[in-house]
Amino acid sequence: MSVITINQTEYPIPDDPRTTLLDFLHQHLSMFGTKKGCDHGQCGSCTVLVDGKRVNSCLVFAFQLEDCSVTTIEGISEEGALHPVQQAFIDNDAFQCGYCTPGQICSSVAVMSELARGEPSTLSFDQDYTRKEDLKERMSGNLCRCGAYPNILAAVEEVMEKEATS
Ligand code: FES
Ligand code: FES
């Protein structure tokens, strides 16, 4: 049987190959933490992690992820405690309506992994750029209609600083 692993649980791949990962989460698993905004790759609200890398779940079909490991916002906490990024979003007041927040948090977690792996952003080819500018660039695929961007960046920076000094 073909399976897809979501938050460490295996599920059968849906029969209909047109089922996107986002619709699979909502319609087959009643897992609604991942949000549908534009449904065509423009807003980032549906961001999840696939094998640790961020993916717009509205742009991939579930059947493409056979044997992959998907982490959604429901699976991002660690051993019952909030993930440090989740806590930092609360501490920094990094959301208002909260609709974009699951995607922002998944993206933030992946951005930190990208930086740890030394993966460049488009800004990396400029002469001078600040870490804040780089984070803005890396997070630019996640839109927030409430405009919580400064606090989102503050939350991500806070976690990175804590990790750098721990
Ligand atoms: S809902 Fe997927 S990018 Fe907007
Ligand atoms: S917090 Fe409302 S859309 Fe981002």
JSON list of C-alpha atoms and ligand atoms in Angstrom, two decimals, residues 94-101 104 143-149 152, ligand 2:
[
{"chain": "A", "resi": 94, "resn": "ALA", "atom": "CA", "xyz": [3.47, 38.08, 16.02]},
{"chain": "A", "resi": 95, "resn": "PHE", "atom": "CA", "xyz": [-0.11, 37.47, 14.90]},
{"chain": "A", "resi": 96, "resn": "GLN", "atom": "CA", "xyz": [-3.42, 39.24, 14.86]},
{"chain": "A", "resi": 97, "resn": "CYS", "atom": "CA", "xyz": [-6.21, 37.23, 13.22]},
{"chain": "A", "resi": 98, "resn": "GLY", "atom": "CA", "xyz": [-3.85, 34.22, 13.12]},
{"chain": "A", "resi": 99, "resn": "TYR", "atom": "CA", "xyz": [-4.93, 32.99, 9.69]},
{"chain": "A", "resi": 100, "resn": "CYS", "atom": "CA", "xyz": [-1.44, 33.14, 8.20]},
{"chain": "A", "resi": 101, "resn": "THR", "atom": "CA", "xyz": [0.29, 32.04, 11.41]},
{"chain": "A", "resi": 104, "resn": "GLN", "atom": "CA", "xyz": [4.45, 31.60, 8.96]},
{"chain": "A", "resi": 143, "resn": "LEU", "atom": "CA", "xyz": [1.78, 37.05, 3.19]},
{"chain": "A", "resi": 144, "resn": "CYS", "atom": "CA", "xyz": [0.01, 38.50, 6.23]},
{"chain": "A", "resi": 145, "resn": "ARG", "atom": "CA", "xyz": [-3.09, 40.54, 5.59]},
{"chain": "A", "resi": 146, "resn": "CYS", "atom": "CA", "xyz": [-2.91, 41.88, 9.16]},
{"chain": "A", "resi": 147, "resn": "GLY", "atom": "CA", "xyz": [0.59, 43.23, 8.56]},
{"chain": "A", "resi": 148, "resn": "ALA", "atom": "CA", "xyz": [2.23, 41.53, 11.53]},
{"chain": "A", "resi": 149, "resn": "TYR", "atom": "CA", "xyz": [5.54, 41.40, 9.66]},
{"chain": "A", "resi": 152, "resn": "ILE", "atom": "CA", "xyz": [7.05, 37.96, 12.94]},
{"chain": "B", "resi": 2, "resn": "FES", "atom": "S1", "xyz": [-2.15, 37.50, 11.41]},
{"chain": "B", "resi": 2, "resn": "FES", "atom": "FE1", "xyz": [-3.90, 37.88, 10.20]},
{"chain": "B", "resi": 2, "resn": "FES", "atom": "S2", "xyz": [-3.26, 37.37, 8.19]},
{"chain": "B", "resi": 2, "resn": "FES", "atom": "FE2", "xyz": [-1.45, 37.28, 9.36]}
]
